[in-house]
XYZ file of C-alpha atoms in Angstrom:
459
model
C 82.550 14.991 -112.776
C 85.589 16.153 -110.918
C 88.347 13.452 -110.209
C 87.964 12.389 -106.638
C 90.249 10.183 -104.401
C 90.312 8.693 -101.030
C 92.752 10.587 -98.858
C 93.995 8.270 -96.163
C 95.158 11.236 -93.919
C 91.522 12.541 -93.799
C 89.906 9.180 -94.369
C 87.530 10.884 -96.848
C 86.939 10.863 -100.519
C 87.968 14.288 -101.701
C 87.902 16.290 -104.854
C 91.462 16.449 -106.265
C 92.379 20.183 -106.212
C 96.102 20.607 -107.247
C 98.385 23.088 -105.779
C 99.040 24.565 -109.302
C 96.317 24.518 -111.898
C 96.871 22.031 -114.686
C 99.726 20.259 -112.974
C 100.040 17.306 -110.699
C 103.016 16.386 -108.569
C 102.960 12.642 -107.604
C 105.612 10.830 -105.293
C 105.425 7.133 -104.775
C 107.702 5.157 -102.480
C 109.419 2.508 -104.659
C 111.013 -0.669 -103.535
C 113.977 -1.498 -101.469
C 116.026 -3.583 -103.893
C 116.920 -6.497 -101.699
C 115.418 -9.363 -103.618
C 113.584 -10.341 -106.750
C 110.171 -8.613 -107.038
C 107.063 -10.652 -106.593
C 103.470 -10.113 -107.540
C 102.655 -8.241 -104.256
C 105.525 -5.740 -105.093
C 104.324 -4.790 -108.583
C 100.712 -4.099 -107.423
C 101.739 -0.652 -106.182
C 103.525 0.184 -109.334
C 100.725 -0.937 -111.616
C 98.071 0.927 -109.424
C 99.966 4.153 -109.441
C 100.720 3.753 -113.155
C 97.015 3.779 -113.647
C 96.765 6.877 -111.575
C 99.321 8.816 -113.534
C 97.650 7.683 -116.830
C 94.285 8.923 -115.572
C 95.573 12.186 -114.373
C 96.992 12.777 -117.844
C 93.701 11.825 -119.507
C 92.203 14.575 -117.207
C 94.482 17.017 -118.729
C 97.114 17.317 -115.888
C 100.799 17.769 -116.696
C 102.130 15.128 -114.312
C 105.554 15.070 -112.658
C 105.938 11.479 -111.211
C 108.613 10.642 -108.946
C 109.106 6.915 -107.754
C 112.305 6.529 -105.749
C 114.494 3.410 -105.213
C 115.939 2.523 -101.878
C 119.410 1.069 -102.632
C 120.954 1.212 -99.155
C 119.345 -0.434 -96.265
C 120.010 -2.873 -93.373
C 118.511 -5.774 -95.369
C 120.511 -5.087 -98.387
C 123.676 -5.117 -96.204
C 122.670 -8.383 -94.444
C 121.534 -10.221 -97.605
C 124.664 -9.189 -99.563
C 126.906 -10.348 -96.662
C 125.129 -13.583 -96.525
C 125.646 -13.962 -100.337
C 129.289 -13.080 -100.126
C 129.062 -10.019 -102.449
C 129.196 -6.283 -102.246
C 125.977 -4.485 -101.222
C 125.981 -2.373 -104.240
C 126.233 -5.323 -106.568
C 123.040 -6.930 -104.879
C 121.223 -3.587 -105.099
C 122.191 -3.168 -108.748
C 121.197 -6.681 -109.848
C 117.789 -6.442 -108.016
C 117.173 -2.956 -109.448
C 117.644 -4.583 -113.025
C 115.370 -7.343 -112.018
C 112.637 -4.856 -110.954
C 113.060 -2.784 -114.148
C 112.294 -6.046 -116.096
C 109.294 -6.723 -114.028
C 107.918 -3.173 -114.574
C 108.498 -3.517 -118.315
C 106.860 -6.915 -118.462
C 103.737 -5.388 -117.045
C 103.749 -2.133 -119.104
C 104.535 0.094 -116.061
C 105.353 3.359 -117.808
C 108.555 4.975 -116.533
C 108.115 7.872 -113.925
C 109.328 11.360 -114.791
C 112.468 10.409 -112.674
C 113.437 7.428 -110.681
C 116.093 8.696 -107.989
C 118.340 6.374 -106.065
C 118.884 7.052 -102.406
C 122.588 6.678 -102.682
C 122.662 9.624 -105.205
C 121.026 12.148 -102.646
C 123.073 11.891 -99.531
C 123.880 15.711 -99.491
C 120.253 16.566 -99.569
C 119.419 14.156 -96.630
C 122.367 15.657 -94.620
C 121.039 19.083 -95.249
C 117.584 18.170 -94.189
C 118.925 16.609 -90.962
C 120.860 19.749 -90.129
C 117.598 21.818 -90.631
C 115.821 19.512 -88.128
C 118.591 19.855 -85.491
C 118.507 23.690 -85.823
C 114.930 23.869 -85.503
C 115.069 21.670 -82.234
C 113.470 18.504 -83.668
C 116.506 16.259 -83.971
C 119.597 15.502 -81.968
C 122.933 13.556 -82.206
C 123.257 10.694 -79.824
C 125.576 11.352 -76.917
C 126.865 7.694 -76.820
C 129.454 8.225 -79.547
C 127.610 6.075 -82.040
C 127.269 8.886 -84.677
C 123.454 8.251 -84.779
C 121.117 11.124 -85.165
C 117.407 10.806 -84.204
C 114.155 12.695 -84.656
C 112.643 13.747 -81.512
C 109.042 12.701 -81.747
C 108.010 14.576 -78.651
C 109.305 17.797 -80.040
C 106.570 17.617 -82.721
C 103.063 17.699 -81.197
C 101.449 16.474 -84.576
C 103.418 13.346 -84.475
C 100.940 10.403 -85.185
C 98.319 12.535 -87.011
C 98.553 10.581 -90.291
C 97.649 7.323 -88.633
C 95.684 8.868 -85.769
C 97.941 7.499 -82.993
C 99.085 8.840 -79.722
C 102.847 8.628 -79.008
C 102.280 6.743 -75.821
C 100.296 4.099 -77.704
C 103.103 3.358 -80.205
C 105.808 0.719 -79.964
C 109.482 1.588 -79.848
C 111.032 2.274 -83.225
C 113.206 -0.813 -83.980
C 115.541 0.850 -86.492
C 118.601 1.484 -84.165
C 119.943 0.448 -80.855
C 117.764 2.393 -78.281
C 120.838 3.278 -75.890
C 121.293 6.735 -77.525
C 117.710 7.787 -77.799
C 115.705 10.110 -75.454
C 112.564 8.377 -76.334
C 112.365 4.684 -77.485
C 109.973 6.011 -80.310
C 112.544 8.385 -81.643
C 113.607 7.120 -85.188
C 116.905 7.246 -86.886
C 117.802 10.063 -89.341
C 121.387 9.104 -89.684
C 123.120 5.872 -88.683
C 126.765 5.990 -87.624
C 129.130 3.620 -89.425
C 129.760 0.334 -87.550
C 133.365 -0.362 -88.434
C 133.235 -3.944 -87.088
C 130.326 -5.146 -88.979
C 129.641 -2.854 -92.157
C 131.789 -2.282 -95.195
C 133.204 1.336 -95.444
C 131.522 1.609 -98.859
C 128.207 1.707 -97.068
C 129.075 4.994 -95.420
C 129.363 8.562 -96.361
C 130.965 11.612 -94.617
C 128.718 13.764 -92.497
C 128.848 16.441 -89.643
C 128.387 13.480 -87.230
C 130.940 11.195 -88.709
C 130.840 8.619 -91.324
C 127.401 6.873 -91.699
C 124.366 6.360 -93.794
C 120.869 7.799 -93.862
C 117.805 6.215 -92.078
C 115.099 4.927 -94.316
C 112.521 7.647 -93.649
C 114.788 10.644 -94.383
C 115.584 9.378 -97.847
C 112.097 9.861 -99.268
C 111.625 13.307 -97.666
C 114.766 14.522 -99.200
C 114.012 13.138 -102.652
C 110.484 14.321 -102.693
C 111.663 17.810 -101.676
C 114.352 17.855 -104.417
C 112.177 16.967 -107.281
C 108.668 18.135 -106.253
C 109.465 20.990 -103.916
C 108.453 21.548 -100.307
C 104.723 21.027 -101.090
C 103.197 18.656 -103.570
C 99.958 17.107 -104.391
C 99.934 13.305 -103.960
C 102.122 10.925 -101.973
C 101.391 7.234 -102.629
C 102.602 3.818 -101.588
C 101.529 0.466 -100.067
C 99.235 0.534 -97.063
C 101.994 -1.278 -94.973
C 104.086 2.035 -95.336
C 101.659 4.215 -93.491
C 103.277 3.464 -90.244
C 106.023 4.115 -89.383
C 107.468 5.141 -92.932
C 104.906 7.663 -94.028
C 104.084 8.889 -90.548
C 107.765 9.657 -90.073
C 108.270 11.256 -93.453
C 105.378 13.582 -92.736
C 106.487 14.427 -89.377
C 110.198 15.194 -90.126
C 109.246 17.139 -93.426
C 106.599 19.358 -91.679
C 108.872 19.827 -88.796
C 111.553 21.186 -91.241
C 108.961 23.686 -92.379
C 107.857 21.883 -95.474
C 103.906 21.484 -96.074
C 104.772 18.174 -97.838
C 101.831 16.138 -99.401
C 98.287 17.446 -99.832
C 96.824 13.901 -100.317
C 97.827 10.456 -99.298
C 97.019 7.391 -101.361
C 97.783 3.704 -100.329
C 97.255 0.566 -102.241
C 96.198 -2.627 -100.270
C 98.048 -5.867 -100.090
C 98.059 -8.842 -102.304
C 97.805 -11.795 -99.863
C 98.318 -15.525 -99.817
C 96.395 -17.529 -97.187
C 95.266 -14.359 -95.718
C 98.845 -12.977 -95.130
C 100.705 -10.265 -96.830
C 102.682 -11.665 -99.683
C 106.448 -11.188 -98.694
C 109.734 -12.809 -98.823
C 110.002 -13.211 -95.027
C 106.738 -15.346 -95.119
C 108.153 -17.534 -97.856
C 104.964 -17.160 -99.760
C 106.005 -14.817 -102.550
C 105.608 -15.432 -106.253
C 108.354 -13.841 -108.329
C 107.454 -12.111 -111.562
C 109.660 -14.258 -113.764
C 108.001 -17.537 -112.381
C 104.398 -16.128 -112.958
C 105.428 -14.977 -116.527
C 106.267 -18.551 -117.385
C 102.589 -19.371 -117.286
C 100.932 -16.058 -118.094
C 101.499 -13.118 -120.445
C 102.326 -9.878 -118.749
C 99.237 -8.326 -120.098
C 97.090 -10.932 -118.487
C 98.799 -10.471 -115.082
C 98.365 -6.685 -115.409
C 94.646 -7.303 -116.245
C 94.240 -9.230 -113.015
C 95.923 -6.628 -110.953
C 93.962 -3.671 -112.545
C 90.677 -5.441 -112.265
C 90.616 -5.187 -108.446
C 90.239 -1.679 -106.702
C 93.550 -0.426 -105.547
C 92.296 -0.137 -101.843
C 90.945 -3.706 -101.915
C 92.921 -6.648 -100.498
C 93.445 -9.352 -103.082
C 93.775 -12.924 -102.141
C 96.048 -14.352 -104.841
C 95.364 -17.629 -106.561
C 96.137 -19.229 -109.822
C 92.614 -20.039 -110.197
C 91.561 -16.365 -110.105
C 94.446 -15.584 -112.442
C 93.289 -18.240 -114.845
C 89.857 -16.670 -114.902
C 91.253 -13.229 -115.539
C 93.451 -14.445 -118.436
C 90.519 -16.175 -119.986
C 88.342 -13.160 -119.647
C 90.995 -10.827 -121.255
C 91.508 -13.350 -124.126
C 87.707 -12.870 -124.823
C 88.260 -9.065 -125.099
C 91.133 -9.764 -127.488
C 89.049 -12.084 -129.494
C 86.271 -9.413 -129.917
C 88.891 -6.935 -131.079
C 90.295 -9.392 -133.564
C 86.969 -10.059 -135.021
C 86.127 -6.336 -135.134
C 89.311 -5.551 -136.939
C 89.498 -1.996 -135.361
C 92.917 -0.485 -134.532
C 91.980 3.120 -133.612
C 90.784 4.085 -130.269
C 87.364 5.781 -130.062
C 85.658 7.880 -127.190
C 85.680 6.841 -123.645
C 82.201 5.763 -122.487
C 80.783 8.220 -119.993
C 80.123 5.400 -117.367
C 83.849 4.445 -117.708
C 84.948 8.099 -116.965
C 82.549 8.199 -114.012
C 84.053 5.192 -112.575
C 87.578 6.229 -112.913
C 86.791 9.694 -111.535
C 85.369 8.055 -108.432
C 88.654 7.120 -106.695
C 89.979 5.152 -109.650
C 87.093 2.730 -109.631
C 88.631 0.120 -111.749
C 86.189 -2.661 -110.894
C 83.303 -0.571 -112.174
C 85.338 0.576 -115.181
C 86.036 -3.079 -116.118
C 82.385 -3.767 -115.885
C 81.915 -1.016 -118.506
C 84.471 -2.596 -120.501
C 82.741 -6.067 -120.470
C 79.325 -4.470 -121.154
C 80.835 -2.721 -124.216
C 82.352 -6.033 -125.610
C 79.016 -7.725 -124.879
C 77.064 -5.074 -126.867
C 79.568 -5.205 -129.611
C 79.318 -8.926 -130.007
C 75.570 -8.433 -130.636
C 75.822 -5.457 -132.963
C 75.776 -5.638 -136.733
C 78.571 -3.184 -136.797
C 81.044 -3.882 -133.885
C 83.486 -1.151 -134.938
C 82.178 1.710 -132.757
C 82.173 -0.565 -129.614
C 85.751 -1.908 -130.497
C 86.962 1.774 -130.676
C 85.603 2.352 -127.179
C 87.113 -0.809 -125.950
C 90.641 0.237 -127.115
C 90.163 3.622 -125.625
C 89.328 2.000 -122.141
C 92.214 -0.569 -122.481
C 94.684 2.323 -123.314
C 93.738 4.144 -120.043
C 94.302 0.853 -118.112
C 97.658 0.209 -119.755
C 96.188 -2.883 -121.530
C 96.037 -1.877 -125.131
C 97.131 -5.151 -126.974
C 98.903 -3.193 -129.756
C 100.933 -1.112 -127.271
C 104.631 -1.539 -128.310
C 105.425 -2.124 -124.665
C 104.005 -5.682 -125.012
C 106.550 -6.363 -127.798
C 103.893 -6.768 -130.488
C 105.048 -4.087 -132.904
C 108.588 -5.339 -133.828
C 109.515 -6.860 -137.070
C 110.338 -10.260 -135.539
C 106.967 -10.454 -133.782
C 105.023 -9.471 -136.997
C 106.853 -12.177 -138.869
C 105.901 -14.728 -136.198
C 102.301 -13.480 -136.445
C 102.408 -13.852 -140.190
C 103.952 -17.401 -139.916
C 101.194 -18.558 -137.603
C 98.547 -17.045 -139.771
C 99.914 -18.939 -142.800
C 100.049 -22.240 -140.766
C 96.596 -21.949 -139.449
C 95.327 -20.956 -142.940
C 96.998 -24.118 -144.347
C 95.326 -26.363 -141.733
C 91.925 -24.745 -142.368
C 92.301 -25.430 -146.147
C 93.139 -29.119 -145.380
C 90.046 -29.121 -143.156
C 87.849 -27.604 -145.859
C 89.260 -30.204 -148.395
C 88.421 -33.076 -146.060
C 84.831 -31.725 -145.258
C 84.194 -31.373 -149.042
C 85.355 -34.962 -149.579
C 82.962 -36.042 -146.637
C 85.996 -37.273 -144.646
C 84.631 -35.813 -141.541
C 86.921 -37.797 -139.228
C 89.990 -36.088 -140.853
C 88.108 -32.680 -140.572
C 87.426 -33.248 -136.957
C 91.063 -34.274 -136.226
C 92.366 -31.079 -137.867
C 89.894 -29.085 -135.922
C 91.013 -30.698 -132.612
C 94.690 -30.108 -133.604
C 93.976 -26.490 -134.050
C 92.118 -26.221 -130.899
C 94.743 -27.966 -128.856
C 97.156 -25.084 -129.814
C 94.910 -22.624 -128.128
C 93.093 -21.359 -131.237
C 89.368 -21.264 -131.784
C 87.797 -21.685 -135.178
C 84.510 -20.106 -136.135
C 82.666 -21.134 -139.244
C 81.103 -18.064 -140.816
C 79.244 -17.381 -144.267
C 82.575 -15.803 -145.444
C 84.619 -18.949 -144.444
C 86.298 -20.049 -141.290
C 87.850 -17.511 -138.990
C 90.378 -18.129 -136.231
C 91.262 -16.368 -133.022
C 93.191 -17.227 -129.790
C 90.944 -19.058 -127.322
């Protein structure tokens, strides 16, 4: 089956046909590093990490670019409120973001460009738009430059909106705009309220780029004027992605062939966000759950489905994943096998992870009933590897010497308790045997009595 994906531009599930055979160019809008990342933030990273893994399974040579917005109105505002330089805040939050990605085994992209490192490319792109008659410098002396939305007849095609039905762009003072919906490509430096370090020289005076021009310039630099897939959160469709597409195509660049958008994680029916005060930071969640469990919770939902976050649902996901790990422990298999055909079909159908996880559970169930679980365990490992959930992946920190020493130490302690329990049962001291069993169970360890002796696994 050909890999098919839902293109949010055409609103159809389409066969993926790359611009260049055997290669796939993927650009994903990363985060604006203004605050600590929360569960809603990392969903996009996990979803597109699964996409890049699946493209590679399908044999594509993937170039994956995921940018970082490190200059922005909100960054400047929050840094000022905290009494520190904007670049210090952006740097600290970028480090927090890196830690969150690593904790959930989000593989690094091919390159992760910073907006502040690509000002010359943005200025060049703005100049192209002015020459082609699609942008203009404000005449009010502000130093702002705007995209002229009415100069581009296709403006609104990504989200299927008419210009007159759109709200005014709220990214700059409208006094210098020809139309309230014109959006900022360049923002003149406001000497009275902004630090000089947050400005760069340009033909229009010192200033900084608008948000939308950043991604167009970085995508063009690393993937060329035309590339395969552009991704991001569904909340970016308008105005960000609409504006990206308009300004890129107005400059003569074909831009993205496919658009993919992941849905929100909500709390109480609302998008999880800092502004709503309902966000859950990754470090806080990881105090209660392992990173692999949180990733499993995110992966199990289809990327286009809105997820209502709850700790009860996360608890269920964690318990479900531990059952998979217990099966693998009992099977004792470490090498991945072949991917089941049903799993491949699910992933080929617009990254159908819910159906893929159902195949995973079915395989575990059959393996638990089989006299020889090894072939089933090999398939389970292959599926987990695709989803970024292989328990032995070094990214989870399970392959280092210290971790192995800890595992060996736990094994020795449990073995000692099991020996004491066996001795108590042999002496018919069942009260002591039961007390030892309860002690082991309270530590989150299940004991199974088998003909070959007791065996233990994480509950």
